Amino acid sequence: FNYSPAINKAIKEIEITVSQNDALFERAQKTIPGGVNSPVRAFRQVGGTPRFVTRAQGPYFWDADNKQYIDLIMSWGPMIVGHANPEVVEAVKKAAETSFSYGAPTEGEIELAERICQLMPSIEQVRMVSSGTEATMSALRLARGYTGRDLIIKFEGCYHGHADSLLVKAGSGLLTFADSTQNAPSSGGVPQDLVKHTLVLPYNDVAAIEEVFKKQGDQIAAVILEPIAGNMNLITPVPGFLECLRAQCTQHGAVLIFDEVMTGFRVALGGAQGLCGIKPDLTTLGKIVGGGMPVGAFGGKRAIMEKLAPLGPVYQAGTLSGNPVAMAAGLKTLELICAQPDFYKQLSDRTRVLTEGLTHAAHKAGIALTTNQVGGMFGYFFNDEPTITNYAEVMRSDTTRFKQFFHGMLQAGVYLAPSAFEAGFISAAHSEEDLANTTEIAEKILNKK
Ligand SMILES: *Cc1c(COP(=O)(O)O)cnc(C)c1O
């Protein structure tokens, strides 16, 4: 149509006021439940419209309105060498040119397995899968197959993907754990019959662990936990917690599973187990190990891993497991990390610029804020507890303040997790200047009353 210049100008203005994010979200909700393919992306906790990403580079991404953001989520961790890292992109391109998948073994799978075993000495053998969920689900089945027991222990506030057995939270009285009716599934569609095999304990509670092992130690197949918990914001283990778990599992013949899907290659090259010096029997990996491609892995003691098909009776398989394009992305990401001896020191220093900056900004504004930080992971709580060590304390944070802060930051071009209960992530591509700018923005937002 040939509109007059005045009408063209009016159309332009309307286009600017109607966000493309809003339009895409409208459209998405017609064919995708809630408009998203993973719930937390939907901004339900904070309200508003999710940003639809069109491209990303280094520490930044751009949304459908072509607005630039500094990304403090980095795909929830995987993009540790920055978005669209040229070397990773090149490796993926090269792999893609020789077909995406064969359903037959490739050398890339061996290379990634060797690299993982070398970086995490508790892992003697490893199997690749396509997500963190698959890794934890398979690790549980393996632990049950290995021990011939059914009971699983998990901790309140830890997330291990969405396998049925792991979508459970405890009822109130934790010492009534023997009573299966006290455990309620935290998702619809999870049978009560299955839930009775999962016991949930408070994180960092040594007495609760000792109690449950004393009562039911010979029935426990596995204890699974995030050795540094990043799915209830960020919580670190108190001294003695992991040590107690290791000792109890060894004494009672239970399999200790560290879920390092998030912490693996994120908090240190050797993961959380490298930092704490405690060896689990099995480890689950994901996120960084795939460099942004759909990858998970689980591995550990040879004696346990050899129970897996085709060697043993525990079945586990995947059409796209060890996918060559995904292996290329994961391998190159790990190579880039390993090539830089002070990678984690630098990452940790930069992350601290952010957490210290946020603390300072909140202090100046007279707002109670507690932060946690390990390697390239951070958490912040609008909470006046000096240290936050478990789910109950996390839940006492000020979510109204969080929402205001989140939206203020988003408006100003800083993309934080749209939930008060998620950790944040920094990459090697975030410069000190990026993070200093971020804290400057935070100061302005926090000072707005
Ligand atoms: C992300 C995550 C998972 C699930 O991984 P997906 O790839 O999303 O299935 C499992 N455990 C932990 C600790 C995680 O952070």
Tab-separated table of C-alpha atoms in Angstrom, residues 1-435:
chain	number	residue	atom	x	y	z
A	1	PHE	CA	0.000	0.000	0.000
A	2	ASN	CA	1.017	3.533	-0.656
A	3	TYR	CA	0.286	5.377	2.571
A	4	SER	CA	0.885	9.063	3.042
A	5	PRO	CA	4.037	9.950	5.004
A	6	ALA	CA	1.894	10.956	7.994
A	7	ILE	CA	0.243	7.529	8.122
A	8	ASN	CA	3.581	5.794	7.678
A	9	LYS	CA	4.918	7.757	10.610
A	10	ALA	CA	1.900	6.796	12.734
A	11	ILE	CA	2.384	3.099	11.841
A	12	LYS	CA	6.028	3.309	12.810
A	13	GLU	CA	5.082	4.716	16.195
A	14	ILE	CA	2.537	1.979	16.794
A	15	GLU	CA	5.130	-0.641	15.874
A	16	ILE	CA	7.502	0.789	18.425
A	17	THR	CA	4.931	0.816	21.220
A	18	VAL	CA	3.803	-2.758	20.462
A	19	SER	CA	6.648	-4.940	21.658
A	20	GLN	CA	7.546	-7.809	19.391
A	21	ASN	CA	8.108	-9.815	22.580
A	22	ASP	CA	4.448	-9.316	23.484
A	23	ALA	CA	3.360	-10.286	19.974
A	24	LEU	CA	5.517	-13.426	19.983
A	25	PHE	CA	4.350	-14.401	23.446
A	26	GLU	CA	0.698	-14.059	22.340
A	27	ARG	CA	1.419	-16.218	19.334
A	28	ALA	CA	3.470	-18.776	21.284
A	29	GLN	CA	0.684	-19.378	23.783
A	30	LYS	CA	-1.628	-20.603	21.024
A	31	THR	CA	0.475	-23.642	20.147
A	32	ILE	CA	2.868	-24.084	23.093
A	33	PRO	CA	1.545	-24.629	26.652
A	34	GLY	CA	2.197	-21.383	28.515
A	35	GLY	CA	4.113	-20.170	25.460
A	36	VAL	CA	7.372	-21.769	26.601
A	37	ASN	CA	9.180	-25.090	26.404
A	38	SER	CA	10.428	-24.959	30.002
A	39	PRO	CA	8.327	-23.386	32.775
A	40	VAL	CA	10.686	-20.891	34.437
A	41	ARG	CA	11.117	-19.076	31.105
A	42	ALA	CA	7.497	-17.929	31.338
A	43	PHE	CA	8.166	-15.193	33.963
A	44	ARG	CA	5.271	-16.525	36.074
A	45	GLN	CA	6.964	-15.650	39.361
A	46	VAL	CA	7.825	-12.094	38.376
A	47	GLY	CA	5.008	-11.322	35.943
A	48	GLY	CA	5.394	-9.650	32.548
A	49	THR	CA	6.435	-10.880	29.134
A	50	PRO	CA	9.383	-13.190	28.534
A	51	ARG	CA	12.018	-11.825	26.215
A	52	PHE	CA	12.256	-13.707	22.923
A	53	VAL	CA	15.905	-13.923	21.983
A	54	THR	CA	16.996	-13.342	18.417
A	55	ARG	CA	20.767	-13.559	18.765
A	56	ALA	CA	23.580	-13.468	21.288
A	57	GLN	CA	27.289	-12.719	21.355
A	58	GLY	CA	29.714	-13.027	24.257
A	59	PRO	CA	27.937	-11.841	27.420
A	60	TYR	CA	25.046	-10.150	25.579
A	61	PHE	CA	21.841	-11.092	23.841
A	62	TRP	CA	19.254	-9.175	21.851
A	63	ASP	CA	15.495	-9.597	22.088
A	64	ALA	CA	12.778	-9.380	19.443
A	65	ASP	CA	12.681	-5.572	19.858
A	66	ASN	CA	16.407	-5.504	19.159
A	67	LYS	CA	17.080	-4.428	22.732
A	68	GLN	CA	20.449	-5.481	24.124
A	69	TYR	CA	20.851	-7.178	27.511
A	70	ILE	CA	23.781	-8.272	29.569
A	71	ASP	CA	23.029	-11.939	30.200
A	72	LEU	CA	23.515	-13.156	33.776
A	73	ILE	CA	21.896	-16.534	33.126
A	74	MET	CA	23.894	-17.795	30.144
A	75	SER	CA	21.364	-20.502	29.274
A	76	TRP	CA	21.324	-21.439	32.994
A	77	GLY	CA	25.039	-22.118	32.943
A	78	PRO	CA	26.224	-23.890	29.788
A	79	MET	CA	27.575	-20.835	27.927
A	80	ILE	CA	30.629	-20.473	30.158
A	81	VAL	CA	32.939	-19.375	27.332
A	82	GLY	CA	30.382	-16.824	26.130
A	83	HIS	CA	27.597	-16.950	23.562
A	84	ALA	CA	28.538	-17.864	20.003
A	85	ASN	CA	32.174	-18.345	20.915
A	86	PRO	CA	33.870	-18.406	17.486
A	87	GLU	CA	35.957	-21.505	18.212
A	88	VAL	CA	32.973	-23.474	19.488
A	89	VAL	CA	30.896	-22.340	16.522
A	90	GLU	CA	33.659	-23.488	14.176
A	91	ALA	CA	33.897	-26.917	15.838
A	92	VAL	CA	30.133	-27.364	15.613
A	93	LYS	CA	30.072	-26.323	11.949
A	94	LYS	CA	32.801	-28.786	11.131
A	95	ALA	CA	30.979	-31.623	12.895
A	96	ALA	CA	27.663	-30.704	11.287
A	97	GLU	CA	29.089	-30.905	7.788
A	98	THR	CA	29.675	-34.642	8.168
A	99	SER	CA	26.034	-35.359	9.188
A	100	PHE	CA	24.322	-34.691	12.492
A	101	SER	CA	23.945	-38.224	13.738
A	102	TYR	CA	24.859	-41.801	12.873
A	103	GLY	CA	23.471	-44.006	15.643
A	104	ALA	CA	26.902	-45.648	15.641
A	105	PRO	CA	29.938	-44.804	17.789
A	106	THR	CA	32.373	-41.985	16.942
A	107	GLU	CA	35.814	-40.968	18.203
A	108	GLY	CA	34.442	-37.694	19.574
A	109	GLU	CA	32.534	-39.639	22.232
A	110	ILE	CA	35.768	-41.276	23.413
A	111	GLU	CA	37.551	-37.940	23.503
A	112	LEU	CA	34.857	-36.345	25.649
A	113	ALA	CA	34.690	-39.402	27.937
A	114	GLU	CA	38.478	-39.333	28.363
A	115	ARG	CA	38.426	-35.628	29.108
A	116	ILE	CA	35.683	-36.023	31.740
A	117	CYS	CA	37.459	-38.943	33.446
A	118	GLN	CA	40.693	-36.988	33.514
A	119	LEU	CA	39.100	-33.854	35.002
A	120	MET	CA	36.953	-35.678	37.564
A	121	PRO	CA	38.986	-38.549	39.001
A	122	SER	CA	35.967	-40.125	40.768
A	123	ILE	CA	34.637	-40.901	37.286
A	124	GLU	CA	36.254	-44.062	35.910
A	125	GLN	CA	33.638	-44.650	33.239
A	126	VAL	CA	30.994	-42.359	31.846
A	127	ARG	CA	27.952	-42.618	29.620
A	128	MET	CA	26.622	-39.747	27.539
A	129	VAL	CA	22.912	-38.887	27.403
A	130	SER	CA	20.983	-35.912	26.053
A	131	SER	CA	19.959	-33.956	29.175
A	132	GLY	CA	20.603	-33.561	32.875
A	133	THR	CA	17.233	-35.153	33.588
A	134	GLU	CA	18.232	-38.256	31.687
A	135	ALA	CA	21.540	-38.362	33.544
A	136	THR	CA	19.977	-38.307	37.035
A	137	MET	CA	17.154	-40.653	36.046
A	138	SER	CA	19.665	-43.165	34.690
A	139	ALA	CA	22.010	-42.765	37.663
A	140	LEU	CA	19.130	-43.580	40.033
A	141	ARG	CA	18.149	-46.679	38.077
A	142	LEU	CA	21.766	-47.765	38.062
A	143	ALA	CA	22.137	-47.221	41.813
A	144	ARG	CA	18.972	-49.233	42.443
A	145	GLY	CA	20.110	-51.977	40.080
A	146	TYR	CA	23.549	-52.076	41.674
A	147	THR	CA	22.337	-52.207	45.283
A	148	GLY	CA	19.116	-54.146	44.751
A	149	ARG	CA	17.379	-51.549	46.956
A	150	ASP	CA	14.591	-49.067	46.208
A	151	LEU	CA	14.904	-46.155	48.644
A	152	ILE	CA	16.322	-42.832	47.472
A	153	ILE	CA	17.239	-39.889	49.666
A	154	LYS	CA	17.102	-36.379	48.269
A	155	PHE	CA	17.196	-32.934	49.850
A	156	GLU	CA	14.623	-30.200	50.082
A	157	GLY	CA	15.191	-27.508	47.480
A	158	CYS	CA	17.546	-29.594	45.335
A	159	TYR	CA	16.469	-30.041	41.730
A	160	HIS	CA	17.597	-33.037	39.738
A	161	GLY	CA	15.559	-32.747	36.564
A	162	HIS	CA	12.013	-33.998	36.208
A	163	ALA	CA	12.185	-37.781	36.556
A	164	ASP	CA	9.192	-39.053	38.592
A	165	SER	CA	11.204	-40.301	41.589
A	166	LEU	CA	12.855	-36.923	42.030
A	167	LEU	CA	9.769	-34.713	41.921
A	168	VAL	CA	9.080	-35.142	45.582
A	169	LYS	CA	9.172	-32.919	48.611
A	170	ALA	CA	8.663	-33.950	52.174
A	171	GLY	CA	5.751	-33.235	54.405
A	172	SER	CA	6.472	-31.254	57.525
A	173	GLY	CA	7.680	-33.691	60.172
A	174	LEU	CA	10.984	-34.828	58.734
A	175	LEU	CA	11.483	-37.523	61.353
A	176	THR	CA	8.241	-39.152	60.313
A	177	PHE	CA	9.904	-40.042	57.018
A	178	ALA	CA	9.149	-43.724	57.511
A	179	ASP	CA	5.497	-42.845	57.002
A	180	SER	CA	5.134	-42.669	53.222
A	181	THR	CA	1.952	-40.571	53.393
A	182	GLN	CA	4.114	-37.671	54.592
A	183	ASN	CA	5.782	-37.455	51.199
A	184	ALA	CA	3.811	-35.611	48.559
A	185	PRO	CA	4.756	-35.410	44.898
A	186	SER	CA	5.519	-31.828	43.857
A	187	SER	CA	4.069	-32.497	40.424
A	188	GLY	CA	0.824	-33.899	39.125
A	189	GLY	CA	1.127	-37.246	37.380
A	190	VAL	CA	3.618	-38.731	39.830
A	191	PRO	CA	2.200	-41.878	41.481
A	192	GLN	CA	2.117	-41.970	45.279
A	193	ASP	CA	3.404	-45.523	44.930
A	194	LEU	CA	6.630	-44.212	43.489
A	195	VAL	CA	6.964	-41.317	45.910
A	196	LYS	CA	7.080	-43.648	48.883
A	197	HIS	CA	10.525	-44.702	47.718
A	198	THR	CA	11.900	-41.157	47.959
A	199	LEU	CA	12.763	-39.649	51.325
A	200	VAL	CA	13.336	-35.897	51.508
A	201	LEU	CA	15.597	-34.335	54.127
A	202	PRO	CA	16.535	-30.695	54.836
A	203	TYR	CA	19.783	-29.605	53.186
A	204	ASN	CA	22.776	-29.210	55.508
A	205	ASP	CA	21.118	-31.182	58.326
A	206	VAL	CA	23.629	-33.761	59.547
A	207	ALA	CA	21.413	-35.066	62.377
A	208	ALA	CA	18.576	-35.881	59.959
A	209	ILE	CA	20.948	-37.927	57.793
A	210	GLU	CA	22.300	-39.897	60.722
A	211	GLU	CA	18.786	-40.573	61.953
A	212	VAL	CA	17.515	-41.885	58.623
A	213	PHE	CA	20.537	-44.098	58.068
A	214	LYS	CA	20.205	-45.485	61.579
A	215	LYS	CA	16.607	-46.476	60.918
A	216	GLN	CA	16.698	-47.535	57.275
A	217	GLY	CA	20.328	-47.691	56.225
A	218	ASP	CA	20.055	-51.182	54.762
A	219	GLN	CA	17.201	-50.131	52.450
A	220	ILE	CA	18.820	-47.036	50.962
A	221	ALA	CA	19.940	-47.428	47.349
A	222	ALA	CA	21.259	-43.906	46.888
A	223	VAL	CA	21.608	-40.423	48.243
A	224	ILE	CA	21.424	-37.800	45.509
A	225	LEU	CA	22.226	-34.138	46.067
A	226	GLU	CA	23.626	-31.000	44.568
A	227	PRO	CA	26.951	-30.735	46.440
A	228	ILE	CA	26.581	-26.978	46.024
A	229	ALA	CA	22.885	-26.280	45.619
A	230	GLY	CA	22.021	-23.981	42.725
A	231	ASN	CA	18.326	-24.632	42.337
A	232	MET	CA	17.134	-22.889	45.490
A	233	ASN	CA	19.121	-19.791	44.620
A	234	LEU	CA	22.691	-20.648	45.748
A	235	ILE	CA	23.405	-22.589	48.932
A	236	THR	CA	26.768	-24.016	49.924
A	237	PRO	CA	27.256	-27.120	52.077
A	238	VAL	CA	28.097	-26.486	55.743
A	239	PRO	CA	31.285	-28.137	57.045
A	240	GLY	CA	30.598	-31.784	57.872
A	241	PHE	CA	27.508	-32.184	55.675
A	242	LEU	CA	29.147	-33.844	52.665
A	243	GLU	CA	31.587	-35.707	54.932
A	244	CYS	CA	28.664	-37.186	56.850
A	245	LEU	CA	26.952	-38.294	53.647
A	246	ARG	CA	30.127	-39.929	52.379
A	247	ALA	CA	30.675	-41.788	55.646
A	248	GLN	CA	27.067	-42.970	55.987
A	249	CYS	CA	26.825	-44.160	52.385
A	250	THR	CA	30.082	-46.076	52.703
A	251	GLN	CA	29.037	-47.632	56.009
A	252	HIS	CA	25.616	-48.732	54.759
A	253	GLY	CA	26.483	-49.649	51.169
A	254	ALA	CA	24.416	-46.863	49.598
A	255	VAL	CA	25.499	-45.106	46.400
A	256	LEU	CA	26.413	-41.444	46.859
A	257	ILE	CA	25.411	-39.456	43.783
A	258	PHE	CA	26.664	-35.904	43.320
A	259	ASP	CA	24.407	-34.135	40.861
A	260	GLU	CA	26.926	-31.804	39.243
A	261	VAL	CA	24.777	-30.968	36.225
A	262	MET	CA	25.079	-27.333	37.252
A	263	THR	CA	28.311	-27.246	39.266
A	264	GLY	CA	30.400	-29.455	36.961
A	265	PHE	CA	33.045	-27.243	35.269
A	266	ARG	CA	31.167	-24.241	36.708
A	267	VAL	CA	32.532	-23.833	40.243
A	268	ALA	CA	35.953	-25.338	39.434
A	269	LEU	CA	37.529	-27.534	36.782
A	270	GLY	CA	36.983	-30.577	38.991
A	271	GLY	CA	33.460	-29.496	39.942
A	272	ALA	CA	32.166	-29.234	43.507
A	273	GLN	CA	33.823	-32.567	44.307
A	274	GLY	CA	37.164	-31.035	43.330
A	275	LEU	CA	36.576	-28.176	45.758
A	276	CYS	CA	35.398	-30.259	48.705
A	277	GLY	CA	37.738	-33.198	48.109
A	278	ILE	CA	34.994	-35.782	48.594
A	279	LYS	CA	34.557	-38.547	46.043
A	280	PRO	CA	31.014	-39.567	45.188
A	281	ASP	CA	30.277	-43.031	43.759
A	282	LEU	CA	28.394	-41.574	40.814
A	283	THR	CA	28.331	-38.092	39.301
A	284	THR	CA	25.793	-36.595	36.940
A	285	LEU	CA	26.765	-33.887	34.475
A	286	GLY	CA	24.998	-31.669	31.942
A	287	LYS	CA	24.890	-28.005	30.986
A	288	ILE	CA	28.565	-27.009	30.428
A	289	VAL	CA	29.563	-30.520	29.318
A	290	GLY	CA	27.471	-29.920	26.191
A	291	GLY	CA	28.607	-26.324	25.637
A	292	GLY	CA	24.974	-25.301	24.979
A	293	MET	CA	23.977	-28.422	23.038
A	294	PRO	CA	21.564	-30.965	24.573
A	295	VAL	CA	23.988	-33.160	26.522
A	296	GLY	CA	24.069	-34.921	29.867
A	297	ALA	CA	26.375	-37.569	31.288
A	298	PHE	CA	26.617	-39.868	34.262
A	299	GLY	CA	29.659	-41.721	35.442
A	300	GLY	CA	31.599	-43.027	38.395
A	301	LYS	CA	33.071	-46.179	39.806
A	302	ARG	CA	33.772	-48.853	37.227
A	303	ALA	CA	32.176	-51.561	39.380
A	304	ILE	CA	28.891	-49.650	39.312
A	305	MET	CA	29.051	-48.467	35.696
A	306	GLU	CA	29.644	-52.023	34.496
A	307	LYS	CA	26.130	-52.915	35.608
A	308	LEU	CA	24.862	-50.913	32.631
A	309	ALA	CA	23.693	-52.528	29.394
A	310	PRO	CA	25.280	-53.957	27.286
A	311	LEU	CA	27.607	-55.252	30.054
A	312	GLY	CA	25.085	-55.588	32.844
A	313	PRO	CA	21.373	-55.890	33.612
A	314	VAL	CA	20.510	-52.176	34.010
A	315	TYR	CA	19.045	-50.882	30.772
A	316	GLN	CA	19.801	-47.411	29.479
A	317	ALA	CA	19.933	-46.163	25.875
A	318	GLY	CA	19.479	-43.184	23.548
A	319	THR	CA	19.084	-42.707	19.789
A	320	LEU	CA	20.904	-39.372	19.946
A	321	SER	CA	23.219	-40.146	22.898
A	322	GLY	CA	26.794	-39.045	22.224
A	323	ASN	CA	25.544	-37.001	19.279
A	324	PRO	CA	28.604	-35.951	17.247
A	325	VAL	CA	27.636	-32.290	16.880
A	326	ALA	CA	26.908	-32.030	20.604
A	327	MET	CA	30.183	-33.804	21.460
A	328	ALA	CA	32.062	-31.256	19.346
A	329	ALA	CA	30.485	-28.341	21.242
A	330	GLY	CA	31.198	-29.894	24.645
A	331	LEU	CA	34.744	-30.889	23.810
A	332	LYS	CA	35.679	-27.502	22.398
A	333	THR	CA	34.176	-25.741	25.417
A	334	LEU	CA	36.207	-27.896	27.814
A	335	GLU	CA	39.322	-27.446	25.667
A	336	LEU	CA	38.989	-23.670	25.827
A	337	ILE	CA	38.598	-23.807	29.603
A	338	CYS	CA	41.586	-26.132	30.071
A	339	ALA	CA	43.771	-24.005	27.794
A	340	GLN	CA	43.640	-21.175	30.334
A	341	PRO	CA	45.257	-22.152	33.647
A	342	ASP	CA	43.667	-19.311	35.635
A	343	PHE	CA	40.242	-19.690	34.027
A	344	TYR	CA	38.358	-20.278	37.279
A	345	LYS	CA	40.310	-17.751	39.284
A	346	GLN	CA	39.434	-15.076	36.779
A	347	LEU	CA	35.824	-16.220	36.552
A	348	SER	CA	35.540	-16.256	40.308
A	349	ASP	CA	37.140	-12.798	40.664
A	350	ARG	CA	34.729	-11.329	38.139
A	351	THR	CA	31.730	-12.959	39.755
A	352	ARG	CA	32.869	-11.448	43.034
A	353	VAL	CA	32.936	-7.988	41.433
A	354	LEU	CA	29.233	-8.524	40.906
A	355	THR	CA	28.298	-9.954	44.316
A	356	GLU	CA	30.395	-7.410	46.195
A	357	GLY	CA	28.992	-4.638	44.027
A	358	LEU	CA	25.427	-5.758	44.718
A	359	THR	CA	26.115	-5.980	48.449
A	360	HIS	CA	27.602	-2.501	48.456
A	361	ALA	CA	24.701	-1.088	46.439
A	362	ALA	CA	22.099	-2.646	48.735
A	363	HIS	CA	23.959	-1.451	51.800
A	364	LYS	CA	23.969	2.113	50.512
A	365	ALA	CA	20.256	1.909	49.846
A	366	GLY	CA	19.625	0.492	53.329
A	367	ILE	CA	18.274	-2.790	51.933
A	368	ALA	CA	19.018	-6.190	53.496
A	369	LEU	CA	20.844	-8.379	51.000
A	370	THR	CA	22.866	-11.571	51.412
A	371	THR	CA	24.944	-12.969	48.553
A	372	ASN	CA	26.629	-16.287	47.874
A	373	GLN	CA	29.262	-16.995	45.250
A	374	VAL	CA	31.271	-20.010	44.130
A	375	GLY	CA	33.350	-19.866	40.948
A	376	GLY	CA	31.159	-18.500	38.156
A	377	MET	CA	27.922	-18.987	40.087
A	378	PHE	CA	26.185	-16.434	42.287
A	379	GLY	CA	23.086	-16.039	44.383
A	380	TYR	CA	21.493	-13.048	46.077
A	381	PHE	CA	18.747	-12.934	48.666
A	382	PHE	CA	16.707	-9.998	49.890
A	383	ASN	CA	16.993	-11.382	53.363
A	384	ASP	CA	18.546	-10.153	56.607
A	385	GLU	CA	20.026	-13.514	57.627
A	386	PRO	CA	23.834	-13.159	57.479
A	387	THR	CA	24.132	-16.650	55.953
A	388	ILE	CA	21.549	-18.699	54.120
A	389	THR	CA	22.022	-22.452	54.426
A	390	ASN	CA	18.752	-24.175	53.591
A	391	TYR	CA	15.438	-24.055	51.769
A	392	ALA	CA	13.431	-22.736	54.719
A	393	GLU	CA	15.760	-19.727	55.030
A	394	VAL	CA	15.679	-19.110	51.281
A	395	MET	CA	11.886	-19.070	51.421
A	396	ARG	CA	11.950	-16.236	53.950
A	397	SER	CA	13.446	-13.853	51.369
A	398	ASP	CA	11.501	-10.768	50.285
A	399	THR	CA	9.986	-11.757	46.938
A	400	THR	CA	8.201	-8.431	46.452
A	401	ARG	CA	11.530	-6.635	46.641
A	402	PHE	CA	12.962	-9.252	44.289
A	403	LYS	CA	10.260	-8.645	41.679
A	404	GLN	CA	10.819	-4.884	41.761
A	405	PHE	CA	14.550	-5.367	41.441
A	406	PHE	CA	14.203	-7.915	38.649
A	407	HIS	CA	11.971	-5.683	36.533
A	408	GLY	CA	14.055	-2.595	37.184
A	409	MET	CA	17.171	-4.420	36.035
A	410	LEU	CA	15.412	-5.932	33.021
A	411	GLN	CA	14.189	-2.504	31.950
A	412	ALA	CA	17.762	-1.233	32.240
A	413	GLY	CA	19.107	-4.097	30.103
A	414	VAL	CA	20.267	-6.626	32.706
A	415	TYR	CA	18.847	-10.121	32.348
A	416	LEU	CA	18.635	-11.933	35.693
A	417	ALA	CA	16.857	-15.195	36.470
A	418	PRO	CA	13.109	-14.483	36.589
A	419	SER	CA	12.791	-16.200	39.953
A	420	ALA	CA	14.100	-15.503	43.454
A	421	PHE	CA	15.008	-19.165	43.741
A	422	GLU	CA	17.522	-19.557	40.923
A	423	ALA	CA	21.263	-18.958	40.810
A	424	GLY	CA	22.964	-16.637	38.312
A	425	PHE	CA	25.883	-17.359	35.994
A	426	ILE	CA	28.864	-15.433	34.671
A	427	SER	CA	30.954	-16.392	31.641
A	428	ALA	CA	34.550	-15.797	30.648
A	429	ALA	CA	33.185	-13.264	28.142
A	430	HIS	CA	31.870	-10.954	30.891
A	431	SER	CA	34.437	-8.209	31.347
A	432	GLU	CA	35.076	-6.490	34.629
A	433	GLU	CA	33.579	-3.395	33.035
A	434	ASP	CA	30.367	-5.278	32.173
A	435	LEU	CA	30.005	-6.297	35.791
